[in-house]
Short mmCIF file of C-alpha atoms in Angstrom, two decimals:
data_model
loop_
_atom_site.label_atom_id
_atom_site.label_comp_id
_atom_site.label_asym_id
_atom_site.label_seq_id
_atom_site.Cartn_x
_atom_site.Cartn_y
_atom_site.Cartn_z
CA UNK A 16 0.00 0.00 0.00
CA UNK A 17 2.82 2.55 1.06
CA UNK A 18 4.45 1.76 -2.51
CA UNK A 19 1.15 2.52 -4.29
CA UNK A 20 0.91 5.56 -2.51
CA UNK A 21 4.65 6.49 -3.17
CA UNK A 22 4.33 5.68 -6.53
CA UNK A 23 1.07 8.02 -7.37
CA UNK A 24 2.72 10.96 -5.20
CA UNK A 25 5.90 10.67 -8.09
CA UNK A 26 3.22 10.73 -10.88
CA UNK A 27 1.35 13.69 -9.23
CA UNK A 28 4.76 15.73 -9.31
CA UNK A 29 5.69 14.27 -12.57
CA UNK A 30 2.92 15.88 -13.79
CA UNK A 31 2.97 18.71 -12.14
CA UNK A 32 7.01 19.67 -13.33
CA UNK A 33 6.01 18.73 -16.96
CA UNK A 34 3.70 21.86 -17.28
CA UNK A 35 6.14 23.91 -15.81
CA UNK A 36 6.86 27.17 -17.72
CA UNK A 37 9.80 28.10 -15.75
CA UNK A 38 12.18 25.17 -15.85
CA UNK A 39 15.17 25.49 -13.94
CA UNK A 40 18.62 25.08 -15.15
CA UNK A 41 20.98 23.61 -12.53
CA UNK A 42 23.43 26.07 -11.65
CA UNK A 43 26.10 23.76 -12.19
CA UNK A 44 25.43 23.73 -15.50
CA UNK A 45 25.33 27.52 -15.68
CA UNK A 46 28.27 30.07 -16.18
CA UNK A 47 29.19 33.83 -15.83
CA UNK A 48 31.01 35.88 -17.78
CA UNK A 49 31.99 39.71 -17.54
CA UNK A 50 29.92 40.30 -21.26
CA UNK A 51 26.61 39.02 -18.81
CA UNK A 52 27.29 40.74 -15.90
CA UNK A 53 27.52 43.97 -18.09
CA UNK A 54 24.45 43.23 -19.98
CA UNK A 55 22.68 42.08 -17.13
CA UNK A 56 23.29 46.01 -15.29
CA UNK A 57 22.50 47.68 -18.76
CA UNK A 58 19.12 45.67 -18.49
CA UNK A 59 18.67 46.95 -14.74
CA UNK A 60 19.11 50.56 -16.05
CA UNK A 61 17.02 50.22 -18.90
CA UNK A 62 14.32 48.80 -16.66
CA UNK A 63 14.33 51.53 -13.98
CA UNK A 64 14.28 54.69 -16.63
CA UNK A 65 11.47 52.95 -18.45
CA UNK A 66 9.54 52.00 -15.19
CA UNK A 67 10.01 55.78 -13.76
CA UNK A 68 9.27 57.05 -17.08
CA UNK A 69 5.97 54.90 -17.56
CA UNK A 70 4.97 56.03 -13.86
CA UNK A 71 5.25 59.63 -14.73
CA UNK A 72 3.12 59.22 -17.58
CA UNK A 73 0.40 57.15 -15.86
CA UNK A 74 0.21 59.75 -13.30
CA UNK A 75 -0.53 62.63 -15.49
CA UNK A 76 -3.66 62.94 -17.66
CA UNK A 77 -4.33 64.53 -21.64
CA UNK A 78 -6.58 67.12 -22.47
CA UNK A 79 -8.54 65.98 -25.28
CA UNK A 80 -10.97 67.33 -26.91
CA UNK A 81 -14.32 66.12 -29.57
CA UNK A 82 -17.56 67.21 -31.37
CA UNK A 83 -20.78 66.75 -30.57
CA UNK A 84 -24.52 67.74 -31.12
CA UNK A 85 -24.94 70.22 -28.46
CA UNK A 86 -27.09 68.61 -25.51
CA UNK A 87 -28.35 71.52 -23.79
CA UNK A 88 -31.98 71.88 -23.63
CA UNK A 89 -31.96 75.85 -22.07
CA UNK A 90 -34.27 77.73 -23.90
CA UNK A 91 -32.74 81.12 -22.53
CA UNK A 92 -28.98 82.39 -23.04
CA UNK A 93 -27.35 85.11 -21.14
CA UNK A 94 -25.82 87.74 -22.89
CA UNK A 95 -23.73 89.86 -21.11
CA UNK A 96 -22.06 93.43 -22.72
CA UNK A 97 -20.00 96.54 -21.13
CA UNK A 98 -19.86 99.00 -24.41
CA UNK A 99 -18.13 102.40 -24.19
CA UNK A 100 -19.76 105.01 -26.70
CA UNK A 101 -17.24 107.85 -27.14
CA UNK A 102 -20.09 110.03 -28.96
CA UNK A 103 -22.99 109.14 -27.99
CA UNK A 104 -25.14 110.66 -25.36
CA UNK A 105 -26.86 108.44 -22.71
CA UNK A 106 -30.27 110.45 -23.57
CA UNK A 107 -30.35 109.24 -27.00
CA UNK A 108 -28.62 106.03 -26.78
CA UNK A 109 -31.28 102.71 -27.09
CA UNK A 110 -30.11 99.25 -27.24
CA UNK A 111 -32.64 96.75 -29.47
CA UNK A 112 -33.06 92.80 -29.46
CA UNK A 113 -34.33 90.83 -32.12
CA UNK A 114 -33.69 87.59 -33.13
CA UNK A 115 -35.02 84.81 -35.64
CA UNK A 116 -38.30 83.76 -33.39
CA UNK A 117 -40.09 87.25 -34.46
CA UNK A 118 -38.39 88.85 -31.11
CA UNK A 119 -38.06 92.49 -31.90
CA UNK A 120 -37.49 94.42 -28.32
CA UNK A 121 -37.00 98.20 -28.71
CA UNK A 122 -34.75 100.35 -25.71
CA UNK A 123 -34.28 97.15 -23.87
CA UNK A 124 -34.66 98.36 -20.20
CA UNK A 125 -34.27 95.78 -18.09
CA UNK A 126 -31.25 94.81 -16.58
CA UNK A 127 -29.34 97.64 -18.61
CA UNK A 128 -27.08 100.60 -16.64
CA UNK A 129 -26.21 103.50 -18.26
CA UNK A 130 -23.28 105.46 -17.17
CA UNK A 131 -22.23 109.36 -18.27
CA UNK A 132 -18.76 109.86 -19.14
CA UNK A 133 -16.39 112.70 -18.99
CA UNK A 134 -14.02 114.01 -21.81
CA UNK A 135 -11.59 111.66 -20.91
CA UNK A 136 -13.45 109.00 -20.97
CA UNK A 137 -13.93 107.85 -17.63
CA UNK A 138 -17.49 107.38 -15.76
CA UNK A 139 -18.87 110.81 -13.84
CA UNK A 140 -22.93 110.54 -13.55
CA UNK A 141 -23.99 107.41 -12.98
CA UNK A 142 -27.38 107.32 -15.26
CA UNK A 143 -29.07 104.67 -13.63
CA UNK A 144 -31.41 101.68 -15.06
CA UNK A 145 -31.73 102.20 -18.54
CA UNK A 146 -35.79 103.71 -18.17
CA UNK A 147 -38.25 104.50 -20.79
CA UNK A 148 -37.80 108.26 -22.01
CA UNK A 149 -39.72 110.79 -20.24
CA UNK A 150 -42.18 111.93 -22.76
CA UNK A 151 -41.67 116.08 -23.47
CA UNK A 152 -44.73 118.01 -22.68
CA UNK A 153 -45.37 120.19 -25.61
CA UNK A 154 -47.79 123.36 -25.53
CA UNK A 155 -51.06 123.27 -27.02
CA UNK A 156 -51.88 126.46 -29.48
CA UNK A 157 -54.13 127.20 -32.01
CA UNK A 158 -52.36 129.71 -34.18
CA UNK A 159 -50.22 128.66 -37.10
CA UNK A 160 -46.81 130.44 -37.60
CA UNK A 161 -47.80 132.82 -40.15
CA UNK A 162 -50.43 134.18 -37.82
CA UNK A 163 -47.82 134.67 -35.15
CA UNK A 164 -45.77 136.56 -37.76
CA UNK A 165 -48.58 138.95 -38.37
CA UNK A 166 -47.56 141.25 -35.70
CA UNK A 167 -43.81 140.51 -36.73
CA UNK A 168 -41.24 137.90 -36.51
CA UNK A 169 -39.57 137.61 -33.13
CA UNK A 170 -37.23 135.40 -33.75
CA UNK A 171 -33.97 136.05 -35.68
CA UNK A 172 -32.59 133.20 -37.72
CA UNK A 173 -28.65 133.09 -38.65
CA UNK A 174 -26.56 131.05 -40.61
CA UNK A 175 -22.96 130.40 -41.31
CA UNK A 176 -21.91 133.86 -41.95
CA UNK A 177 -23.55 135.73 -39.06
CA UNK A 178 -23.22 133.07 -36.16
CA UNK A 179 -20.50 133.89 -34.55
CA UNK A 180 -20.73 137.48 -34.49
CA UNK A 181 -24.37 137.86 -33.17
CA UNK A 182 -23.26 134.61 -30.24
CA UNK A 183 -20.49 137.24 -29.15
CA UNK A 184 -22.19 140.38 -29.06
CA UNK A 185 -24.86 139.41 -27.13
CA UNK A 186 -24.61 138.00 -23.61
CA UNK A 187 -27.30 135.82 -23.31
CA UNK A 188 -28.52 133.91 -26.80
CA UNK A 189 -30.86 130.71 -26.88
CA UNK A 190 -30.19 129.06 -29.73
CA UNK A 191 -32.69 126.57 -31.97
CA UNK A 192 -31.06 123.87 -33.77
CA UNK A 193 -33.69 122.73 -36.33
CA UNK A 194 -34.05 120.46 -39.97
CA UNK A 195 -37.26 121.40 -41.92
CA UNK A 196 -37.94 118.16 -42.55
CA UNK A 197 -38.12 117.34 -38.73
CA UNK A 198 -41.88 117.22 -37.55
CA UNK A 199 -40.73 117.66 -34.04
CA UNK A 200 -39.05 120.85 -35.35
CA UNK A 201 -42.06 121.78 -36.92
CA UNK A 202 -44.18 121.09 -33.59
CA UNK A 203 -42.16 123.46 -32.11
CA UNK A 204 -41.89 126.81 -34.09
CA UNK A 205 -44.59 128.40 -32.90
CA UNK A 206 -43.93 127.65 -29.19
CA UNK A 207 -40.48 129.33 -29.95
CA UNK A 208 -42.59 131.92 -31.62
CA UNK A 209 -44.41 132.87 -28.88
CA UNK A 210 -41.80 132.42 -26.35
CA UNK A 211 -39.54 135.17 -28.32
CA UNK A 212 -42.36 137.31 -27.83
CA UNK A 213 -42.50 136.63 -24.55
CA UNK A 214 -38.98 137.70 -23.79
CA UNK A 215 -39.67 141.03 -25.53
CA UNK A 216 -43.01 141.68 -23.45
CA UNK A 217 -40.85 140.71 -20.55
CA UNK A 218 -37.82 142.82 -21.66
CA UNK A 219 -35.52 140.10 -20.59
CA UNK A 220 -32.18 140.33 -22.03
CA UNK A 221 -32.08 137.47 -23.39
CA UNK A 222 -31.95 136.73 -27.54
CA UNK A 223 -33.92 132.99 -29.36
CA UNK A 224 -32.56 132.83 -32.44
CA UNK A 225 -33.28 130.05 -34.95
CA UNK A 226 -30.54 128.03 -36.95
CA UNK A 227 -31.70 125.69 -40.40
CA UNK A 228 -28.93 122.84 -40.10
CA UNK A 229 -29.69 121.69 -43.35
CA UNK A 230 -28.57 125.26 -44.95
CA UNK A 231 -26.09 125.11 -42.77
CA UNK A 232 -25.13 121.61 -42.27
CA UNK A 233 -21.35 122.37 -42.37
CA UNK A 234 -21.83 125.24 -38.85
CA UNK A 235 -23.89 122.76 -36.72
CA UNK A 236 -21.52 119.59 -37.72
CA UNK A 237 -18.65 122.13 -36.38
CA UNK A 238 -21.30 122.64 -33.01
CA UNK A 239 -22.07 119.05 -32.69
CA UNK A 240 -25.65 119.12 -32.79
CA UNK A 241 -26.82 115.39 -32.71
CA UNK A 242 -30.58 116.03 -32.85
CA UNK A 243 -33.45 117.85 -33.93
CA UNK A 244 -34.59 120.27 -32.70
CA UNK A 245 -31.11 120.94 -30.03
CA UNK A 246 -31.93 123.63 -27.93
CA UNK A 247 -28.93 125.65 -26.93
CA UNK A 248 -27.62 128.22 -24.06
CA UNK A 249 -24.78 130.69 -25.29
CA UNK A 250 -23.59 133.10 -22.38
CA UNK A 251 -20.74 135.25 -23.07
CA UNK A 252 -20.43 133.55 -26.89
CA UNK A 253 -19.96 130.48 -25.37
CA UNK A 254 -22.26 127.71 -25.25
CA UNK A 255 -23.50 125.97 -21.41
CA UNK A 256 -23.94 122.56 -21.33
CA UNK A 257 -26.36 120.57 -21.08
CA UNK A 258 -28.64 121.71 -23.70
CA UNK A 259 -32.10 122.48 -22.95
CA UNK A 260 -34.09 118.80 -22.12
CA UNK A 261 -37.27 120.07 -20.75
CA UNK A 262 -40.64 120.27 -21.37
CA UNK A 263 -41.16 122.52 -25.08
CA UNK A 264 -43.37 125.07 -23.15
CA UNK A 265 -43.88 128.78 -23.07
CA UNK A 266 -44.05 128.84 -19.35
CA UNK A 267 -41.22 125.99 -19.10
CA UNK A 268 -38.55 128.21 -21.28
CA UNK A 269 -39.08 131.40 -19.76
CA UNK A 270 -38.52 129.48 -16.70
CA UNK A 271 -35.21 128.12 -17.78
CA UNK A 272 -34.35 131.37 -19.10
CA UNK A 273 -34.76 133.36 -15.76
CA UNK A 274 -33.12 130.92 -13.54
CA UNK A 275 -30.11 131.33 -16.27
CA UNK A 276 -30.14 135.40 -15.73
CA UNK A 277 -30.25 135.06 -11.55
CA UNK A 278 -26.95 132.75 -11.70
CA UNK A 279 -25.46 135.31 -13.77
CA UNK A 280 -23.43 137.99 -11.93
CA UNK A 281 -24.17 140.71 -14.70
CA UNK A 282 -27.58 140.01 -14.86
CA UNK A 283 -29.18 138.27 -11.66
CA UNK A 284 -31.24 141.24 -10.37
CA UNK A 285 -32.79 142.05 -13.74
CA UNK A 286 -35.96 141.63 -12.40
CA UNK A 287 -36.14 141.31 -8.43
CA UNK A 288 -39.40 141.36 -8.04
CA UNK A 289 -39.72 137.82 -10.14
CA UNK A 290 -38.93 135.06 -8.25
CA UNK A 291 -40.54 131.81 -9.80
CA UNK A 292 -38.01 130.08 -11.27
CA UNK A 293 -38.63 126.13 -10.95
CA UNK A 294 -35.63 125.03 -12.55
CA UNK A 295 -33.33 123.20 -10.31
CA UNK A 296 -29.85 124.96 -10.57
CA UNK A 297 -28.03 121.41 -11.29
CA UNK A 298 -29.58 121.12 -14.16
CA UNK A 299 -28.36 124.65 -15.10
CA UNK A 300 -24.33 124.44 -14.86
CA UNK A 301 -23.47 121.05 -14.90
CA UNK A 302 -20.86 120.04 -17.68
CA UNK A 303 -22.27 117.80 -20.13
CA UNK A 304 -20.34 115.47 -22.92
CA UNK A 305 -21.64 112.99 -25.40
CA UNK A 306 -19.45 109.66 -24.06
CA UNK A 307 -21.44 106.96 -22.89
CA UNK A 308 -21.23 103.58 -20.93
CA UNK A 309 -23.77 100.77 -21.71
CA UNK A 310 -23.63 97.65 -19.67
CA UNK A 311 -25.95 95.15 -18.48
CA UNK A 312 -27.34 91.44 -19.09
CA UNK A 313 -30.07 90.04 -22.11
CA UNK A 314 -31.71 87.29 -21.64
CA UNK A 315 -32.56 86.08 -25.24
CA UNK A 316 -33.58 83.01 -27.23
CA UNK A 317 -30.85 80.45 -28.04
CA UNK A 318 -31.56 81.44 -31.85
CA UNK A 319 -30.08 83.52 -34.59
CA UNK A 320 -29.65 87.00 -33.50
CA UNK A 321 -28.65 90.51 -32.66
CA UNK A 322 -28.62 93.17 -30.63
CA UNK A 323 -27.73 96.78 -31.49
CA UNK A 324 -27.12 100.03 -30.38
CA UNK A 325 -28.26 103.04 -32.30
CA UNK A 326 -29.14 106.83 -31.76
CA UNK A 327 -32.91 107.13 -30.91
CA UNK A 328 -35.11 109.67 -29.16
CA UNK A 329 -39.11 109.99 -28.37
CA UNK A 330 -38.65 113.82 -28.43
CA UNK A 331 -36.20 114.34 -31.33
CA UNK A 332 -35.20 113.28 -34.75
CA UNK A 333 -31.31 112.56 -35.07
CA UNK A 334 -29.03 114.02 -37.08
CA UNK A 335 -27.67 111.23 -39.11
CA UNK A 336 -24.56 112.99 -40.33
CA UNK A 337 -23.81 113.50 -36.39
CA UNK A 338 -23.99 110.03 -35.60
CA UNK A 339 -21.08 108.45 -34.42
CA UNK A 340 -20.55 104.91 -32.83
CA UNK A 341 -17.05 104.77 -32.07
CA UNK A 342 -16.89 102.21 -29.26
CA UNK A 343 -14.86 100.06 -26.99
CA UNK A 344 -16.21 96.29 -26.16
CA UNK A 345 -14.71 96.54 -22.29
CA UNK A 346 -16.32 93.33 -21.56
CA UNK A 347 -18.45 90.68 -24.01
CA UNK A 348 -19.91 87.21 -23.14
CA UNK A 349 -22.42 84.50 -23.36
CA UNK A 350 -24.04 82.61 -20.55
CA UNK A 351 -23.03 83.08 -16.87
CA UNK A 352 -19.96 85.18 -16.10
CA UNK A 353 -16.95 82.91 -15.04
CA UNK A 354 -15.95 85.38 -12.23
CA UNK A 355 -19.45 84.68 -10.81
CA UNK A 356 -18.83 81.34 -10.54
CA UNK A 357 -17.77 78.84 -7.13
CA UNK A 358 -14.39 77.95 -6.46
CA UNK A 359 -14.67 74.65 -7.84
CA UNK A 360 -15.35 76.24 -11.67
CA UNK A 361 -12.06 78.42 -11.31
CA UNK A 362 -10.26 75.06 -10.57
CA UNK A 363 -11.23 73.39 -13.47
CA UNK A 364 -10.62 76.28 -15.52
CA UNK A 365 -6.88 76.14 -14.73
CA UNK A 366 -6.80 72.57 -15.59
CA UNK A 367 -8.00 73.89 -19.22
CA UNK A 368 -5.53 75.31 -21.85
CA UNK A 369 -6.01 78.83 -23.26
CA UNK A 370 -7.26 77.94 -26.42
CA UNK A 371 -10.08 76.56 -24.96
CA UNK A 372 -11.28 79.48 -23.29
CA UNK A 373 -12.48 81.82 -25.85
CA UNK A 374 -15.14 83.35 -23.42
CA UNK A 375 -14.18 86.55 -24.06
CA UNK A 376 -12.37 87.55 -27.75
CA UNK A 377 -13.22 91.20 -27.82
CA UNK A 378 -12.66 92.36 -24.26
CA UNK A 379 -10.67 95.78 -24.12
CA UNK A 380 -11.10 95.99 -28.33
CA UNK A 381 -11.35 99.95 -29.84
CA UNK A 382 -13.92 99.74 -32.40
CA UNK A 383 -13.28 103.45 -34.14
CA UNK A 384 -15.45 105.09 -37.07
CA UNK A 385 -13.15 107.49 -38.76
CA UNK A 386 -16.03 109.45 -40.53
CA UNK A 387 -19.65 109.91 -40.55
CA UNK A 388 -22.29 107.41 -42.29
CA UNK A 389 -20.42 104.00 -41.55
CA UNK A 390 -20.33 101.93 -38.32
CA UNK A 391 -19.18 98.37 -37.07
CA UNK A 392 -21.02 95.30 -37.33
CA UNK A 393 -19.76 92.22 -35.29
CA UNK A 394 -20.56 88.85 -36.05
CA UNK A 395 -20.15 86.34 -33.68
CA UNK A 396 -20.21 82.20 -34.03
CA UNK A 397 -21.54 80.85 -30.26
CA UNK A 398 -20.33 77.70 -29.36
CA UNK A 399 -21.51 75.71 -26.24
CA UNK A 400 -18.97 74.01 -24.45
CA UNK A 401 -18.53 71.16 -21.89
CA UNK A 402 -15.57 70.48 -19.62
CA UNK A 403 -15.70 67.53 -18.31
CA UNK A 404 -12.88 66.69 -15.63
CA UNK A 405 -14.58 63.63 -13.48
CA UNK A 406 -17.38 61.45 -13.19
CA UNK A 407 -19.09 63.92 -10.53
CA UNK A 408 -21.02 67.33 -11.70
CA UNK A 409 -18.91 69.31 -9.18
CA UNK A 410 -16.13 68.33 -12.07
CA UNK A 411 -18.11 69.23 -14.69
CA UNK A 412 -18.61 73.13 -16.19
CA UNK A 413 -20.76 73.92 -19.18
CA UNK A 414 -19.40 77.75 -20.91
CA UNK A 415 -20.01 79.45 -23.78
CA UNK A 416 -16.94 79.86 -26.73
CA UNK A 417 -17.30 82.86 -29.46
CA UNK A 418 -15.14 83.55 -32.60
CA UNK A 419 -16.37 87.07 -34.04
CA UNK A 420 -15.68 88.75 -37.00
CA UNK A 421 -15.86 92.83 -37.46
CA UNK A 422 -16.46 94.62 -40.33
CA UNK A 423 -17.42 98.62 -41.11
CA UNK A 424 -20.79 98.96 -43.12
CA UNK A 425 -21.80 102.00 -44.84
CA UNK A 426 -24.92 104.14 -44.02
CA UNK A 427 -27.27 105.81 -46.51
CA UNK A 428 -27.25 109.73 -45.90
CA UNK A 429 -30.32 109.91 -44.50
CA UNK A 430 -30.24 106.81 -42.35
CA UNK A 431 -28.94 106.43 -38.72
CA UNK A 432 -25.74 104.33 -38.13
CA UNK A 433 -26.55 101.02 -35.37
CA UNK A 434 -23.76 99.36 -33.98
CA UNK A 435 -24.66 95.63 -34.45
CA UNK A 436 -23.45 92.63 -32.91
CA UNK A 437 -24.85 89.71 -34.43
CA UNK A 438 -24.82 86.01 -32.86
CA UNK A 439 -25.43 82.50 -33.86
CA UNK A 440 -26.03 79.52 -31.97
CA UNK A 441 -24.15 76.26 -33.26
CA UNK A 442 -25.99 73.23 -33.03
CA UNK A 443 -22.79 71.34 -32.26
CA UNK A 444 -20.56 71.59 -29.18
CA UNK A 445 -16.88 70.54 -27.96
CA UNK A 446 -16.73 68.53 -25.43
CA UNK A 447 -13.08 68.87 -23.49
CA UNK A 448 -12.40 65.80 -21.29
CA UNK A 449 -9.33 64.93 -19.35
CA UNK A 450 -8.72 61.52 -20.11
CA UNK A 451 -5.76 59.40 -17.96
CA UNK A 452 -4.45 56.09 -18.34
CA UNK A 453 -6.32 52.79 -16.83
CA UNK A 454 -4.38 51.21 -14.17
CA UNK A 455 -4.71 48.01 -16.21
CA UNK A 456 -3.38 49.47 -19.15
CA UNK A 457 -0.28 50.76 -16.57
CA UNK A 458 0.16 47.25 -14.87
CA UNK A 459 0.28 45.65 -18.51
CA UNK A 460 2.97 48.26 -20.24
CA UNK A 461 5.48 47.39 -17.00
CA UNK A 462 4.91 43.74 -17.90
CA UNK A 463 6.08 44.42 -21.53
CA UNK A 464 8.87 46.89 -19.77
CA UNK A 465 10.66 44.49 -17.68
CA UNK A 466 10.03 41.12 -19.80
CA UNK A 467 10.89 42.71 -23.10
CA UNK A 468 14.23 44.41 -21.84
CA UNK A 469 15.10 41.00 -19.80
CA UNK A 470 14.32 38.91 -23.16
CA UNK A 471 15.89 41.96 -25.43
CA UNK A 472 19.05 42.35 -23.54
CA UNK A 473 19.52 38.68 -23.48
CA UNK A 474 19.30 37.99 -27.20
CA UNK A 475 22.01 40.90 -27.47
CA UNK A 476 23.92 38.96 -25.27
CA UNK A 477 23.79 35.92 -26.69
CA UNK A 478 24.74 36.55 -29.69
CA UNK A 479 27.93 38.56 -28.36
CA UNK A 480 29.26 35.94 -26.37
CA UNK A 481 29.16 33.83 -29.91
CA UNK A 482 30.76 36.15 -31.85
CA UNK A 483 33.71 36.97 -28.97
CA UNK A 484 33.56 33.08 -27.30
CA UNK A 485 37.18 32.34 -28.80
CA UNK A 486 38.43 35.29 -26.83
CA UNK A 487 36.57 34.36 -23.88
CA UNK A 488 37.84 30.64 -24.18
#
């Protein structure tokens, strides 16, 4: 029994040896030789700078980056803008929405801030939330201008030639800026009619004169008047800003005029006995330039659109030829702003290279229009955009990429210059991952390291020990 036993425990291990991949060589029958043992360290060195090397690259990850049809199912975009308008009052300026859905939004109020500028540029009366403009209050009369004239004309009307002269011989001139063509202009004659005879009856010192800007479009380009009619203060021969804004009333301009006269040293007790004035005095010497600041967020449909800025007025028709929309894009976007986003965005943001953060293209641009009748037109290509730097949605960021394009278009004489920035919404977007290598993958390339430089190395060594044996022998 102990033989059979014996005998099947042999066979077991018999068996067992003949599947053995990793037969052993008795090491008597083995020898070393100084060729080996240099082949053998050049295999040890080889391993180690490919293992370290391999473990470097495992540990970092690629930025990669693909194509896809865009997945978001928001109906509503943000569009965020910061313009500078260098000429352009903050009275007249309207910004406008429209897009490919029949959206057509005129002086877009909400969400919009309007800031004054000074001459150099920089922001002095803060304008507020971009409102509707006040309606002007025009006086009701029933007599046409030629029956006004019948007891003579009151009001003297200048042109190039004269200007000048009459502004500096007289102290105290208020000037109307009108086109013919203007029915606002029209409107008004007769109220300035009856307010020159007013100042006669009155015998204030004070001069309304009338100025056609179409006779004499070359003086009121040199004045910078932007709009019809432009009612304008001269004391001294020099015009005070800001021109007249009020109400187009008898009562309302003899108003302005005598609260004028009582801030004037020369001329303040005129009258002493009159004491009515209602303007407020701010109103009366504040400096006034035409630079504006537009800023604010749209909320519009992700379809083809625009927005645009142009010159527009409830109480005046603008002067085309005074129109100008140079402009500087301080700040441009789509969707939320990245500085209003969490910690976590900012860190993946780093993690992204700069060509694939095109959130911004235009910021800090100078957009200038070098004469009248012309004005930019952007057009802008929106991409939507998804980072996506883990499995969890704290690691993943949605944004908004634009390329834009700017061009100067040319303006009819008698039409009004817009500054247009036109988007569309690309049905596809990039999806940036950050891909690494599978451990797996890792385990399986240090396999290949170490057993192809072992079985490398020893073929090379081989083969020189049969080539150099003789010497060895």
């Amino acid at each position: 029994m102990n033989n059979i036993n014996g005998s099947d425990s042999r066979n077991r291990g018999s068996f067992l040896s003949s599947i053995d991949f990793y037969r052993k060589v008795p090491k008597d029958l083995t020898e070393g030789t100084s060729l080996g043992a240099f082949m053998s360290v050049c295999a040890l060195v080889v391993m180690i700078v490919l293992f370290l090397s391999e473990t470097i690259a495992f540990s970092r990850s690629d930025i990669v980056t693909s194509i896809e049809i865009d997945r978001n199912s928001d109906y509503l975009l943000d569009l965020n803008f910061n313009i500078t308008f260098y000429e352009m009052h903050c009275d007249f300026l309207s910004v406008d929405v429209w897009d490919s859905l029949g959206t057509n939004k005129q002086n877009v109020t909400k969400n919009v801030e309007k800031w004054q500028l000074d001459r150099d540029g920089r922001r002095r009366i803060y304008s507020g939330r971009n409102r509707e403009a006040r309606e002007v209050k025009h006086e009701e009369h029933d007599k046409t201008l030629e029956e006004l004239h019948a007891n003579g004309v009151h009001v003297a009307t200048l042109g190039q030639n004269d200007f000048k002269q009459f502004i500096q011989s007289n102290d105290m001139v208020f000037v109307n800026f009108f086109a013919p063509w203007c029915v606002w202009c029209q409107r008004f004659h007769p109220i300035w009619e009856m307010f020159a005879e007013e100042l006669e009856k009155e015998e204030m010192p004070v001069k309304a004169v009338n100025v056609n800007c179409v006779e004499h479009g070359n003086l009121c380009r040199e004045l910078r008047v932007m709009a019809f009619p432009s009612i304008r203060w001269y004391q001294n021969g020099r015009p005070v800003q800001p021109d007249y804004k009020q109400d187009r009333t008898v009562k309302a301009l003899i108003n302005f005029s005598k609260r004028k006269l009582q801030l004037s040293e020369k001329y303040k007790d005129w009258d002493k006995k009159d004491e009515s004035s209602e303007m407020p005095a701010a109103l009366l010497g504040r400096t006034d330039n035409p630079g504006c600041q537009v800023s604010g967020t749209l909320k519009v449909n992700r379809v083809p659109g625009n927005f645009h800025v142009l010159a527009h007025s409830k109480g005046h028709s603008l002067n085309a030829a005074m129109t100008n929309l140079t402009h500087k894009v301080n700040h441009l976007s789509f969707g939320e702003k990245i500085e209003k986003k969490n910690f976590k965005t900012k860190r993946i943001l780093k993690q992204v290279p700069e060509e694939h953060k095109k959130f911004n293209q235009i910021d800090g641009e100078l957009f200038p229009t070098e004469q009248f009748h012309q004005a930019y037109h952007h057009y802008i290509k929106v991409v939507s955009t998804h980072y996506e730097f883990g499995s969890s949605k704290s690691s993943n960021l949605m944004a908004y990429q634009f390329l834009e394009q700017s061009q100067i278009m040319f303006y009819a004489e008698e039409d009004v210059p817009q500054a247009l920035f036109a988007y569309d919404i690309s049905p596809m977007s990039v999806v940036v991952r950050k891909e690494g290598r599978a451990w797996y993958d890792y385990l399986t390339s240090l396999c290949a390291i170490i057993g192809g430089s072992f079985t490398t190395l020893g073929l090379i060594d081989a083969a020189f020990y049969k080539i150099f044996k003789p010497k060895f022998d």
